[in-house]
Amino acid sequence: MSPYPSAGTIEGIFHYRTIPSQADKFEQYVSDSARIHIFGQDFKLGGHSKGKKAFREFNQRMHALADLDGDDVIEIVNVIGGGEQAWAAVNTRCVFKGKQGFYSENVYLVKFDLEGKIIDVKIFMDTKHAHAHIGED
């Protein structure tokens, strides 16, 4: 048996992240001391923080940009890694069809501990499209 969650399991974990009403299910896979690094050129949601609460706040801010009960979609494109590797790459696609609408792809590099909890995540944002959507230059 592999020591870390498989790519399929990681995809399932991240699926919970795409649905605001299921955020608590996603959070059960996040360590209380997880390190979160959000990268993006001049991105106001960017920075480095620690803890499950910081991840929750980031997710809430990202979900606030979308109407996920409407036509907007966040989907998991691909997961690479997991299983025998502590690190995995999760590629997501966001299609926000609302009043401004935008398309964005983002990559999450995620490290799991041996209990299957996320202990480190590096989020690389498509800031060109995000800035246009939230009104930044």
N, CA, C and O atoms as a MOPAC input file, in Angstrom:
PM7 MOZYME 1SCF
protein

 N      0.84100 1    -1.18700 1     0.00000 1
 C      0.00000 1     0.00000 1     0.00000 1
 C      0.88700 1     1.25200 1     0.00000 1
 O      1.90600 1     1.29900 1     0.69000 1
 N      0.49600 1     2.24500 1    -0.76700 1
 C      1.26400 1     3.48800 1    -0.87500 1
 C      1.14100 1     4.31600 1     0.39700 1
 O      0.08700 1     4.33000 1     1.03200 1
 N      2.20900 1     5.00000 1     0.76700 1
 C      2.17600 1     5.77500 1     2.00900 1
 C      1.38300 1     7.08700 1     1.92200 1
 O      1.00800 1     7.64500 1     2.95300 1
 N      1.12200 1     7.59000 1     0.69400 1
 C      0.44200 1     8.87600 1     0.52700 1
 C     -0.82900 1     8.67800 1    -0.30300 1
 O     -0.97100 1     7.66200 1    -0.98400 1
 N     -1.75000 1     9.64000 1    -0.25000 1
 C     -2.97500 1     9.49600 1    -1.04900 1
 C     -2.65300 1     9.35400 1    -2.54200 1
 O     -1.72100 1     9.97800 1    -3.04900 1
 N     -3.43200 1     8.52900 1    -3.22600 1
 C     -3.24800 1     8.32700 1    -4.66700 1
 C     -3.75000 1     9.54900 1    -5.43400 1
 O     -4.43000 1    10.41000 1    -4.87600 1
 N     -3.40400 1     9.61000 1    -6.72500 1
 C     -3.87100 1    10.71500 1    -7.56700 1
 C     -5.40100 1    10.77600 1    -7.58200 1
 O     -5.97500 1    11.86500 1    -7.54100 1
 N     -6.05800 1     9.62900 1    -7.63900 1
 C     -7.52300 1     9.59500 1    -7.62600 1
 C     -8.10100 1    10.11900 1    -6.31900 1
 O     -9.09600 1    10.84400 1    -6.32000 1
 N     -7.47800 1     9.75400 1    -5.20900 1
 C     -7.93400 1    10.24500 1    -3.90000 1
 C     -7.72500 1    11.75500 1    -3.79900 1
 O     -8.58600 1    12.46800 1    -3.28400 1
 N     -6.58600 1    12.24100 1    -4.28800 1
 C     -6.30300 1    13.68000 1    -4.24500 1
 C     -7.31900 1    14.43600 1    -5.09900 1
 O     -7.78300 1    15.50700 1    -4.70900 1
 N     -7.66300 1    13.88900 1    -6.25200 1
 C     -8.69100 1    14.52700 1    -7.08500 1
 C    -10.00800 1    14.63000 1    -6.32100 1
 O    -10.68500 1    15.65600 1    -6.38000 1
 N    -10.36900 1    13.57900 1    -5.61100 1
 C    -11.58700 1    13.60200 1    -4.79400 1
 C    -11.52200 1    14.63900 1    -3.68800 1
 O    -12.50400 1    15.33300 1    -3.42500 1
 N    -10.36800 1    14.74800 1    -3.03800 1
 C    -10.17700 1    15.74600 1    -1.97800 1
 C    -10.37200 1    17.15200 1    -2.54800 1
 O    -11.07600 1    17.97600 1    -1.96300 1
 N     -9.74600 1    17.41500 1    -3.68400 1
 C     -9.84200 1    18.74600 1    -4.28300 1
 C    -11.22300 1    19.01600 1    -4.87600 1
 O    -11.61900 1    20.17300 1    -5.01800 1
 N    -11.94600 1    17.97800 1    -5.21800 1
 C    -13.32300 1    18.18400 1    -5.68100 1
 C    -14.14500 1    18.86800 1    -4.58700 1
 O    -14.95400 1    19.74800 1    -4.88000 1
 N    -13.94200 1    18.46700 1    -3.32500 1
 C    -14.64800 1    19.12700 1    -2.21800 1
 C    -14.34400 1    20.61900 1    -2.18600 1
 O    -15.20700 1    21.42100 1    -1.83100 1
 N    -13.11600 1    20.99800 1    -2.55600 1
 C    -12.71700 1    22.40200 1    -2.53100 1
 C    -13.49200 1    23.22900 1    -3.55100 1
 O    -13.64000 1    24.43800 1    -3.37300 1
 N    -13.98800 1    22.60200 1    -4.61300 1
 C    -14.68200 1    23.33500 1    -5.66900 1
 C    -16.12800 1    23.66100 1    -5.31300 1
 O    -16.79000 1    24.39500 1    -6.04700 1
 N    -16.62600 1    23.13300 1    -4.20800 1
 C    -18.02500 1    23.31800 1    -3.82400 1
 C    -18.06500 1    23.99600 1    -2.45600 1
 O    -17.73600 1    23.37100 1    -1.44800 1
 N    -18.46900 1    25.28100 1    -2.41200 1
 C    -18.43100 1    26.00700 1    -1.13100 1
 C    -19.15400 1    25.28500 1     0.00800 1
 O    -18.69100 1    25.32800 1     1.14800 1
 N    -20.26500 1    24.63200 1    -0.27500 1
 C    -21.02300 1    23.95800 1     0.78900 1
 C    -20.32000 1    22.70300 1     1.30200 1
 O    -20.74300 1    22.12900 1     2.30600 1
 N    -19.25500 1    22.26800 1     0.62900 1
 C    -18.52300 1    21.06100 1     1.03200 1
 C    -17.12300 1    21.39000 1     1.56600 1
 O    -16.28200 1    20.50400 1     1.72000 1
 N    -16.89200 1    22.67400 1     1.84400 1
 C    -15.56400 1    23.10700 1     2.28900 1
 C    -15.10200 1    22.36700 1     3.53900 1
 O    -13.91200 1    22.08800 1     3.69000 1
 N    -16.03200 1    22.05000 1     4.43400 1
 C    -15.63900 1    21.34200 1     5.66100 1
 C    -15.09100 1    19.95400 1     5.34800 1
 O    -14.21600 1    19.46700 1     6.06400 1
 N    -15.58300 1    19.30800 1     4.29800 1
 C    -15.05100 1    17.99700 1     3.90900 1
 C    -13.62600 1    18.13400 1     3.39300 1
 O    -12.77800 1    17.28600 1     3.67200 1
 N    -13.35700 1    19.20500 1     2.63500 1
 C    -11.99500 1    19.45300 1     2.16800 1
 C    -11.07100 1    19.70400 1     3.35500 1
 O     -9.96500 1    19.16800 1     3.41800 1
 N    -11.53700 1    20.52400 1     4.29500 1
 C    -10.69200 1    20.92400 1     5.42600 1
 C    -10.27200 1    19.75900 1     6.31100 1
 O     -9.26800 1    19.86300 1     7.01400 1
 N    -11.00600 1    18.66100 1     6.29700 1
 C    -10.58900 1    17.52100 1     7.12000 1
 C     -9.28700 1    16.91400 1     6.60700 1
 O     -8.64900 1    16.12700 1     7.30700 1
 N     -8.88800 1    17.27800 1     5.37700 1
 C     -7.62900 1    16.79000 1     4.80700 1
 C     -6.49600 1    17.80200 1     4.93400 1
 O     -5.39900 1    17.57200 1     4.42400 1
 N     -6.75400 1    18.92400 1     5.61300 1
 C     -5.74000 1    19.95900 1     5.79100 1
 C     -5.22600 1    19.92300 1     7.22500 1
 O     -6.00900 1    19.97800 1     8.17300 1
 N     -3.92200 1    19.83300 1     7.37700 1
 C     -3.30600 1    19.84800 1     8.70700 1
 C     -3.54000 1    21.20000 1     9.36600 1
 O     -3.58400 1    22.23100 1     8.69600 1
 N     -3.69000 1    21.18300 1    10.68800 1
 C     -3.86200 1    22.43400 1    11.42700 1
 C     -2.66900 1    23.36500 1    11.25900 1
 O     -2.80300 1    24.58000 1    11.39700 1
 N     -1.51200 1    22.80300 1    10.96500 1
 C     -0.30500 1    23.62600 1    10.83100 1
 C      0.17400 1    23.72600 1     9.37600 1
 O      1.34000 1    24.03200 1     9.12600 1
 N     -0.71200 1    23.47300 1     8.43400 1
 C     -0.33900 1    23.52100 1     7.01300 1
 C      0.23100 1    24.88200 1     6.64100 1
 O     -0.22700 1    25.91800 1     7.12100 1
 N      1.24200 1    24.85700 1     5.77400 1
 C      1.82800 1    26.09300 1     5.25400 1
 C      1.21600 1    26.36700 1     3.88400 1
 O      1.14800 1    25.47500 1     3.03900 1
 N      0.77200 1    27.60300 1     3.67000 1
 C      0.13200 1    27.99000 1     2.41300 1
 C      0.93500 1    29.11800 1     1.78100 1
 O      1.19400 1    30.14000 1     2.41600 1
 N      1.32300 1    28.92400 1     0.53000 1
 C      2.08200 1    29.91600 1    -0.21800 1
 C      1.29200 1    30.20300 1    -1.49300 1
 O      1.08500 1    29.30100 1    -2.30600 1
 N      0.85300 1    31.43200 1    -1.67600 1
 C      0.05500 1    31.79100 1    -2.83800 1
 C      0.88300 1    32.73300 1    -3.70300 1
 O      1.24000 1    33.83400 1    -3.28600 1
 N      1.17900 1    32.27600 1    -4.91500 1
 C      2.03500 1    33.02000 1    -5.82000 1
 C      1.20800 1    33.59200 1    -6.96200 1
 O      0.28000 1    32.95200 1    -7.45700 1
 N      1.55200 1    34.79000 1    -7.36600 1
 C      0.92200 1    35.44100 1    -8.50500 1
 C      1.44900 1    36.85800 1    -8.57300 1
 O      1.58200 1    37.53100 1    -7.55000 1
 N      1.74200 1    37.30000 1    -9.75200 1
 C      2.34900 1    38.61500 1    -9.90600 1
 C      1.40200 1    39.70400 1    -9.40500 1
 O      0.30300 1    39.87800 1    -9.93300 1
 N      1.84400 1    40.43700 1    -8.37700 1
 C      1.07200 1    41.53900 1    -7.78800 1
 C     -0.34300 1    41.11300 1    -7.38900 1
 O     -1.27900 1    41.90700 1    -7.48100 1
 N     -0.49700 1    39.88200 1    -6.95400 1
 C     -1.82800 1    39.34000 1    -6.63600 1
 C     -2.18700 1    39.68700 1    -5.19800 1
 O     -1.46900 1    39.31700 1    -4.26900 1
 N     -3.29700 1    40.39700 1    -5.01200 1
 C     -3.64100 1    40.86400 1    -3.67200 1
 C     -3.99700 1    39.72700 1    -2.71200 1
 O     -3.94200 1    39.90900 1    -1.49500 1
 N     -4.35700 1    38.56900 1    -3.23900 1
 C     -4.62600 1    37.42600 1    -2.36100 1
 C     -3.35800 1    36.59600 1    -2.13300 1
 O     -3.39700 1    35.58100 1    -1.43700 1
 N     -2.24900 1    37.02300 1    -2.71300 1
 C     -0.99800 1    36.28800 1    -2.58700 1
 C     -0.35300 1    36.46600 1    -1.22400 1
 O     -0.73700 1    37.33700 1    -0.44400 1
 N      0.62900 1    35.62600 1    -0.95400 1
 C      1.36800 1    35.72000 1     0.29600 1
 C      1.62400 1    34.35700 1     0.88900 1
 O      1.40700 1    33.32800 1     0.24900 1
 N      2.08900 1    34.36500 1     2.11800 1
 C      2.44600 1    33.13200 1     2.82000 1
 C      1.75800 1    33.15500 1     4.17800 1
 O      1.78100 1    34.16600 1     4.88000 1
 N      1.15600 1    32.04700 1     4.53500 1
 C      0.51400 1    31.96300 1     5.84200 1
 C      0.54100 1    30.51500 1     6.31300 1
 O      1.05300 1    29.62700 1     5.63100 1
 N     -0.01500 1    30.30700 1     7.47800 1
 C      0.04900 1    28.98200 1     8.08000 1
 C     -1.27200 1    28.67700 1     8.76000 1
 O     -1.87300 1    29.53500 1     9.40600 1
 N     -1.71000 1    27.44100 1     8.60200 1
 C     -2.86700 1    26.96100 1     9.33100 1
 C     -4.10500 1    26.73700 1     8.48500 1
 O     -4.26800 1    27.31200 1     7.40900 1
 N     -4.96100 1    25.89100 1     9.00100 1
 C     -6.20500 1    25.54400 1     8.33400 1
 C     -7.08700 1    26.77800 1     8.12300 1
 O     -7.75700 1    26.89600 1     7.09700 1
 N     -7.08400 1    27.68500 1     9.08700 1
 C     -7.90300 1    28.89500 1     8.99000 1
 C     -7.46700 1    29.74400 1     7.79200 1
 O     -8.31200 1    30.28900 1     7.08300 1
 N     -6.16300 1    29.86000 1     7.56300 1
 C     -5.65800 1    30.64200 1     6.43300 1
 C     -6.11400 1    30.04300 1     5.10900 1
 O     -6.47200 1    30.77300 1     4.18500 1
 N     -6.10200 1    28.71900 1     5.01600 1
 C     -6.55300 1    28.05000 1     3.80100 1
 C     -8.05300 1    28.29700 1     3.60800 1
 O     -8.50100 1    28.56600 1     2.49400 1
 N     -8.81500 1    28.20500 1     4.68200 1
 C    -10.26200 1    28.45100 1     4.62400 1
 C    -10.53700 1    29.86200 1     4.10900 1
 O    -11.39400 1    30.05800 1     3.24600 1
 N     -9.80900 1    30.83900 1     4.63800 1
 C    -10.02300 1    32.22800 1     4.22400 1
 C     -9.68400 1    32.42400 1     2.74500 1
 O    -10.39600 1    33.14100 1     2.04200 1
 N     -8.60500 1    31.79600 1     2.26400 1
 C     -8.26100 1    31.88700 1     0.85000 1
 C     -9.37600 1    31.28500 1     0.00300 1
 O     -9.80800 1    31.89000 1    -0.97800 1
 N     -9.84500 1    30.09400 1     0.37900 1
 C    -10.91600 1    29.45200 1    -0.38700 1
 C    -12.17800 1    30.31300 1    -0.41200 1
 O    -12.82700 1    30.43400 1    -1.45000 1
 N    -12.52300 1    30.90600 1     0.72200 1
 C    -13.71300 1    31.75500 1     0.78000 1
 C    -13.56600 1    32.96100 1    -0.14000 1
 O    -14.51700 1    33.34000 1    -0.82400 1
 N    -12.39200 1    33.55900 1    -0.16100 1
 C    -12.16800 1    34.71700 1    -1.03000 1
 C    -12.23900 1    34.32100 1    -2.50000 1
 O    -12.77900 1    35.06900 1    -3.31500 1
 N    -11.70300 1    33.16000 1    -2.84600 1
 C    -11.77400 1    32.71300 1    -4.23400 1
 C    -13.20600 1    32.35300 1    -4.62300 1
 O    -13.64600 1    32.66600 1    -5.72900 1
 N    -13.92800 1    31.70200 1    -3.72200 1
 C    -15.31900 1    31.34900 1    -4.02400 1
 C    -16.18900 1    32.59200 1    -4.16600 1
 O    -17.17500 1    32.57900 1    -4.90200 1
 N    -15.82800 1    33.66900 1    -3.46400 1
 C    -16.59800 1    34.91300 1    -3.56100 1
 C    -16.51100 1    35.51600 1    -4.96100 1
 O    -17.36700 1    36.31600 1    -5.33800 1
 N    -15.50100 1    35.14800 1    -5.73000 1
 C    -15.36800 1    35.64800 1    -7.09500 1
 C    -16.30500 1    34.94500 1    -8.06300 1
 O    -16.50800 1    35.41100 1    -9.18400 1
 N    -16.87200 1    33.83700 1    -7.63900 1
 C    -17.64600 1    32.99600 1    -8.55400 1
 C    -19.07100 1    32.80700 1    -8.06000 1
 O    -19.38600 1    33.03400 1    -6.89200 1
 N    -19.91900 1    32.38500 1    -8.98900 1
 C    -21.27500 1    31.97000 1    -8.66900 1
 C    -21.32400 1    30.46800 1    -8.89600 1
 O    -21.80300 1    29.99800 1    -9.92800 1
 N    -20.82100 1    29.71700 1    -7.91500 1
 C    -20.68700 1    28.27400 1    -8.10600 1
 C    -22.01400 1    27.53300 1    -8.00700 1
 O    -22.08300 1    26.33700 1    -8.29000 1
 N    -23.06500 1    28.23900 1    -7.60600 1
 C    -24.39200 1    27.62700 1    -7.63900 1
 C    -25.05200 1    27.87900 1    -8.99000 1
 O    -26.09700 1    27.30100 1    -9.28900 1
 N    -24.44800 1    28.73900 1    -9.80200 1
 C    -24.96000 1    29.06000 1   -11.13000 1
 C    -24.18000 1    28.31500 1   -12.18900 1
 O    -23.98000 1    27.10400 1   -12.09800 1
 N    -23.73800 1    29.06100 1   -13.20400 1
 C    -23.04800 1    28.45100 1   -14.33900 1
 C    -21.53700 1    28.39100 1   -14.17500 1
 O    -20.85800 1    27.76900 1   -14.99100 1
 N    -20.99200 1    29.02700 1   -13.13400 1
 C    -19.54300 1    29.04200 1   -12.95800 1
 C    -19.04600 1    27.67000 1   -12.52600 1
 O    -19.73700 1    26.93100 1   -11.82500 1
 N    -17.83100 1    27.34600 1   -12.95900 1
 C    -17.29400 1    26.00400 1   -12.72900 1
 C    -15.82900 1    26.09300 1   -12.30100 1
 O    -15.05000 1    26.85100 1   -12.87900 1
 N    -15.46600 1    25.31900 1   -11.29300 1
 C    -14.06500 1    25.04800 1   -10.97900 1
 C    -13.91000 1    23.53800 1   -11.10600 1
 O    -14.58600 1    22.77700 1   -10.41500 1
 N    -13.02000 1    23.11400 1   -11.98600 1
 C    -12.86600 1    21.67900 1   -12.18700 1
 C    -11.41100 1    21.25700 1   -12.03600 1
 O    -10.48800 1    22.05300 1   -12.21200 1
 N    -11.23700 1    20.00600 1   -11.71100 1
 C     -9.90400 1    19.41700 1   -11.60000 1
 C     -9.54800 1    18.88700 1   -12.98600 1
 O    -10.24700 1    18.02800 1   -13.52300 1
 N     -8.46300 1    19.39800 1   -13.56200 1
 C     -8.03900 1    18.97700 1   -14.89300 1
 C     -7.19100 1    17.71700 1   -14.80800 1
 O     -7.37500 1    16.77100 1   -15.57500 1
 N     -6.24500 1    17.72200 1   -13.84700 1
 C     -5.29400 1    16.62300 1   -13.77100 1
 C     -4.61000 1    16.62300 1   -12.40900 1
 O     -4.44000 1    17.66900 1   -11.78300 1
 N     -4.22600 1    15.44500 1   -11.96900 1
 C     -3.42100 1    15.29300 1   -10.76100 1
 C     -2.21700 1    14.43500 1   -11.13000 1
 O     -2.36700 1    13.34800 1   -11.68900 1
 N     -1.04000 1    14.92300 1   -10.82000 1
 C      0.19200 1    14.17500 1   -11.08300 1
 C      0.89100 1    13.96500 1    -9.74300 1
 O      1.11100 1    14.92100 1    -8.99900 1
 N      1.23300 1    12.74400 1    -9.44100 1
 C      1.94700 1    12.44900 1    -8.19400 1
 C      1.04400 1    11.75900 1    -7.19900 1
 O      0.02200 1    11.17500 1    -7.55900 1
 N      1.43900 1    11.83600 1    -5.93300 1
 C      0.73000 1    11.10800 1    -4.89700 1
 C      1.19500 1     9.66300 1    -4.87100 1
 O      2.15100 1     9.30200 1    -5.55700 1
 N      0.52500 1     8.83800 1    -4.08500 1
 C      0.89400 1     7.42500 1    -4.00000 1
 C      2.20900 1     7.22000 1    -3.29600 1
 O      2.26900 1     7.25900 1    -2.06700 1
 N      3.26000 1     7.00300 1    -4.04800 1
 C      4.60100 1     6.80800 1    -3.49800 1
 C      5.30600 1     8.13200 1    -3.21900 1
 O      6.36600 1     8.15000 1    -2.59300 1
 N      4.72800 1     9.23400 1    -3.67800 1
 C      5.34300 1    10.55100 1    -3.53600 1
 C      4.51800 1    11.42400 1    -2.58900 1
 O      3.28900 1    11.43800 1    -2.65800 1
 N      5.19700 1    12.14500 1    -1.71400 1
 C      4.50300 1    13.03600 1    -0.78900 1
 C      3.90300 1    14.23600 1    -1.52700 1
 O      2.87700 1    14.77300 1    -1.11100 1
 N      4.54700 1    14.65600 1    -2.62800 1
 C      4.10100 1    15.82200 1    -3.38700 1
 C      3.22400 1    15.40800 1    -4.55900 1
 O      3.42400 1    14.36000 1    -5.17300 1
 N      2.24400 1    16.26100 1    -4.85300 1
 C      1.40700 1    16.08100 1    -6.03800 1
 C      1.11700 1    17.44900 1    -6.64100 1
 O      1.07400 1    18.45700 1    -5.93500 1
 N      0.92100 1    17.47000 1    -7.94600 1
 C      0.51200 1    18.68400 1    -8.64700 1
 C     -0.95100 1    18.53500 1    -9.04000 1
 O     -1.34700 1    17.53600 1    -9.64000 1
 N     -1.74400 1    19.54200 1    -8.69400 1
 C     -3.17300 1    19.54300 1    -9.01900 1
 C     -3.42600 1    20.73800 1    -9.92600 1
 O     -3.22700 1    21.88600 1    -9.52800 1
 N     -3.86700 1    20.46100 1   -11.14700 1
 C     -4.16700 1    21.50900 1   -12.12600 1
 C     -5.68500 1    21.74500 1   -12.11300 1
 O     -6.46900 1    20.81800 1   -12.31700 1
 N     -6.08100 1    22.99700 1   -11.87000 1
 C     -7.51200 1    23.32800 1   -11.86200 1
 C     -7.83300 1    24.31400 1   -12.97600 1
 O     -6.97900 1    25.08800 1   -13.40900 1
 N     -9.07000 1    24.27000 1   -13.42600 1
 C     -9.56700 1    25.19500 1   -14.44100 1
 C    -10.79500 1    25.88300 1   -13.86200 1
 O    -11.69300 1    25.23500 1   -13.32400 1
 N    -10.81900 1    27.19900 1   -13.98000 1
 C    -11.94900 1    27.99800 1   -13.50900 1
 C    -12.59900 1    28.67400 1   -14.71100 1
 O    -11.93500 1    29.36200 1   -15.48600 1
 N    -13.89500 1    28.47200 1   -14.85300 1
 C    -14.64100 1    29.14200 1   -15.90800 1
 C    -15.76000 1    29.90100 1   -15.22200 1
 O    -16.75800 1    29.31800 1   -14.79700 1
 N    -15.57800 1    31.21900 1   -15.11800 1
 C    -16.56000 1    32.08300 1   -14.46500 1
 C    -17.31300 1    32.81200 1   -15.56300 1
 O    -16.73600 1    33.62700 1   -16.28300 1
 N    -18.59100 1    32.52300 1   -15.69200 1
 C    -19.39100 1    33.05300 1   -16.79200 1
 C    -20.20700 1    34.27500 1   -16.39400 1
 O    -20.97700 1    34.79200 1   -17.20500 1
 N    -20.05300 1    34.74000 1   -15.17300 1
 C    -20.83500 1    35.86700 1   -14.66800 1
 C    -20.67800 1    37.12900 1   -15.48000 1
 O    -20.27400 1    37.08700 1   -16.64200 1
 N    -20.99900 1    38.25700 1   -14.86300 1
 C    -21.05400 1    39.53200 1   -15.58500 1
 C    -19.76500 1    39.88300 1   -16.31200 1
 O    -19.82000 1    40.43900 1   -17.40900 1
 N    -18.60600 1    39.57600 1   -15.73800 1
 C    -17.34300 1    39.86300 1   -16.42000 1
 C    -16.78100 1    38.62000 1   -17.08400 1
 O    -16.13400 1    38.71100 1   -18.12700 1
 N    -17.01600 1    37.48500 1   -16.50300 1
 C    -16.55600 1    36.21200 1   -17.03200 1
 C    -15.04600 1    36.13500 1   -17.21500 1
 O    -14.41600 1    37.09400 1   -17.66000 1
 N    -14.48300 1    35.00900 1   -16.87500 1
 C    -13.06900 1    34.76900 1   -17.17700 1
 C    -12.75000 1    33.29500 1   -17.07000 1
 O    -13.46900 1    32.51300 1   -16.44800 1
 N    -11.65800 1    32.95200 1   -17.69300 1
 C    -11.14300 1    31.58600 1   -17.71900 1
 C     -9.75000 1    31.62600 1   -17.11400 1
 O     -8.96800 1    32.53100 1   -17.40600 1
 N     -9.44500 1    30.67000 1   -16.29100 1
 C     -8.14100 1    30.66700 1   -15.63600 1
 C     -7.74200 1    29.23500 1   -15.32100 1
 O     -8.58200 1    28.40300 1   -14.98100 1
 N     -6.44900 1    28.95800 1   -15.43800 1
 C     -5.91800 1    27.66900 1   -14.97600 1
 C     -4.90400 1    27.95300 1   -13.88600 1
 O     -4.10100 1    28.88000 1   -13.99200 1
 N     -4.94700 1    27.15000 1   -12.84500 1
 C     -4.07200 1    27.32900 1   -11.69200 1
 C     -3.45700 1    25.98300 1   -11.32300 1
 O     -4.01800 1    24.92700 1   -11.61600 1
 N     -2.29800 1    26.03800 1   -10.67900 1
 C     -1.61900 1    24.81200 1   -10.26100 1
 C     -1.37000 1    24.86600 1    -8.75900 1
 O     -0.88800 1    25.86700 1    -8.22800 1
 N     -1.70500 1    23.78100 1    -8.09500 1
 C     -1.46200 1    23.60400 1    -6.66600 1
 C     -0.41000 1    22.51400 1    -6.52000 1
 O     -0.62600 1    21.38600 1    -6.96200 1
 N      0.72100 1    22.83300 1    -5.90900 1
 C      1.69200 1    21.81300 1    -5.53100 1
 C      1.41600 1    21.50100 1    -4.07100 1
 O      1.51300 1    22.37600 1    -3.21000 1
 N      1.07900 1    20.26800 1    -3.80100 1
 C      0.57300 1    19.88500 1    -2.48500 1
 C      1.44500 1    18.78100 1    -1.89800 1
 O      1.77400 1    17.80400 1    -2.57000 1
 N      1.81500 1    18.96000 1    -0.62000 1
 C      2.58800 1    17.92700 1     0.08100 1
 C      1.70800 1    17.33700 1     1.18000 1
 O      1.07700 1    18.06100 1     1.94900 1
 N      1.68300 1    16.00200 1     1.23500 1
 C      0.90800 1    15.27800 1     2.23500 1
 C      1.82800 1    14.66200 1     3.27700 1
 O      2.97300 1    14.31700 1     2.98400 1
 N      1.31800 1    14.52800 1     4.49400 1
 C      2.05100 1    13.76800 1     5.50300 1
 C      1.59600 1    12.31000 1     5.42500 1
 O      0.75100 1    11.96900 1     4.59700 1
 N      2.14200 1    11.46000 1     6.27200 1
 C      1.81100 1    10.03000 1     6.22200 1
 C      0.40500 1     9.72200 1     6.72500 1
 O     -0.06900 1     8.59400 1     6.59000 1
 N     -0.26300 1    10.71400 1     7.30200 1
 C     -1.65900 1    10.54300 1     7.73000 1
 C     -2.64100 1    11.01500 1     6.65600 1
 O     -3.85300 1    11.00000 1     6.87100 1
 N     -2.11300 1    11.43700 1     5.48800 1
 C     -2.97200 1    11.88200 1     4.39500 1
 C     -3.46200 1    13.30800 1     4.52800 1
 O     -4.44100 1    13.69500 1     3.89100 1
 N     -2.78000 1    14.09800 1     5.35900 1
 C     -3.15000 1    15.50400 1     5.55500 1
 C     -2.22700 1    16.39600 1     4.73400 1
 O     -1.03400 1    16.12300 1     4.59700 1
 N     -2.80100 1    17.47000 1     4.19000 1
 C     -2.01500 1    18.46700 1     3.46600 1
 C     -1.19800 1    19.25200 1     4.48100 1
 O     -1.75000 1    19.83100 1     5.41700 1
 N      0.12700 1    19.27100 1     4.29400 1
 C      0.98900 1    20.00700 1     5.21800 1
 C      1.67100 1    21.19900 1     4.55100 1
 O      2.19500 1    22.08200 1     5.22900 1
 N      1.66000 1    21.21800 1     3.22900 1
 C      2.28600 1    22.32100 1     2.50200 1
 C      1.58500 1    22.44200 1     1.15700 1
 O      1.33400 1    21.44000 1     0.48700 1
 N      1.27200 1    23.66900 1     0.76800 1
 C      0.66100 1    23.88800 1    -0.54000 1
 C      1.21500 1    25.17200 1    -1.14000 1
 O      1.29500 1    26.21200 1    -0.48700 1
 N      1.59000 1    25.06200 1    -2.39300 1
 C      2.06500 1    26.21300 1    -3.15900 1
 C      1.06700 1    26.39900 1    -4.29900 1
 O      0.90800 1    25.52400 1    -5.15000 1
 N      0.40000 1    27.54600 1    -4.30300 1
 C     -0.65200 1    27.81100 1    -5.28100 1
 C     -0.12300 1    28.83800 1    -6.28400 1
 O      0.25800 1    29.94700 1    -5.91100 1
 N     -0.10600 1    28.45600 1    -7.55200 1
 C      0.35100 1    29.33300 1    -8.61200 1
 C     -0.86800 1    29.78700 1    -9.40600 1
 O     -1.49600 1    29.00500 1   -10.12000 1
 N     -1.18700 1    31.07400 1    -9.26300 1
 C     -2.42000 1    31.63900 1    -9.82200 1
 C     -2.19000 1    32.24200 1   -11.20700 1
 O     -1.12400 1    32.78600 1   -11.49300 1
 N     -3.20100 1    32.13500 1   -12.05100 1
 C     -3.24300 1    32.81500 1   -13.34100 1
 C     -3.73900 1    34.23400 1   -13.06300 1
 O     -4.92400 1    34.53000 1   -13.21900 1
 N     -2.82800 1    35.09700 1   -12.65400 1
 C     -3.22700 1    36.41000 1   -12.14900 1
 C     -3.69700 1    37.36900 1   -13.23300 1
 O     -4.46400 1    38.28900 1   -12.94700 1
 N     -3.25800 1    37.17600 1   -14.45700 1
 C     -3.72800 1    38.06600 1   -15.52600 1
 C     -5.25300 1    38.05000 1   -15.59000 1
 O     -5.88800 1    39.10400 1   -15.62100 1
 N     -5.82500 1    36.88000 1   -15.61000 1
 C     -7.27400 1    36.76600 1   -15.70000 1
 C     -7.95700 1    37.08700 1   -14.37100 1
 O     -9.03200 1    37.68700 1   -14.36100 1
 N     -7.35800 1    36.70200 1   -13.27000 1
 C     -7.94000 1    36.99100 1   -11.96100 1
 C     -7.99700 1    38.50100 1   -11.73000 1
 O     -9.00400 1    39.01100 1   -11.23900 1
 N     -6.93200 1    39.21700 1   -12.07500 1
 C     -6.91600 1    40.67200 1   -11.89100 1
 C     -8.00700 1    41.33500 1   -12.71800 1
 O     -8.68000 1    42.24500 1   -12.23400 1
 N     -8.18700 1    40.89700 1   -13.94300 1
 C     -9.22700 1    41.47400 1   -14.78800 1
 C    -10.61300 1    41.22800 1   -14.18900 1
 O    -11.48800 1    42.09100 1   -14.24900 1
 N    -10.80000 1    40.04100 1   -13.61300 1
 C    -12.10100 1    39.68800 1   -13.05400 1
 C    -12.41200 1    40.47000 1   -11.78500 1
 O    -13.55800 1    40.86600 1   -11.57000 1
 N    -11.41100 1    40.69800 1   -10.94400 1
 C    -11.68300 1    41.38600 1    -9.67800 1
 C    -11.35800 1    42.86900 1    -9.74100 1
 O    -11.36600 1    43.56500 1    -8.72600 1
 N    -11.06600 1    43.35300 1   -10.97100 1
 C    -10.91900 1    44.79200 1   -11.16200 1
 C     -9.56100 1    45.35800 1   -10.85000 1
 O     -9.45200 1    46.54200 1   -10.53200 1
 N     -8.51100 1    44.54800 1   -10.92900 1
 C     -7.15700 1    45.04800 1   -10.71700 1
 C     -6.46800 1    45.20100 1   -12.05100 1
 O     -6.81800 1    44.52400 1   -13.01800 1
 N     -5.50300 1    46.07300 1   -12.11000 1
 C     -4.71900 1    46.26200 1   -13.34100 1
 C     -3.72400 1    45.15700 1   -13.51400 1
 O     -2.97600 1    45.14700 1   -14.49200 1

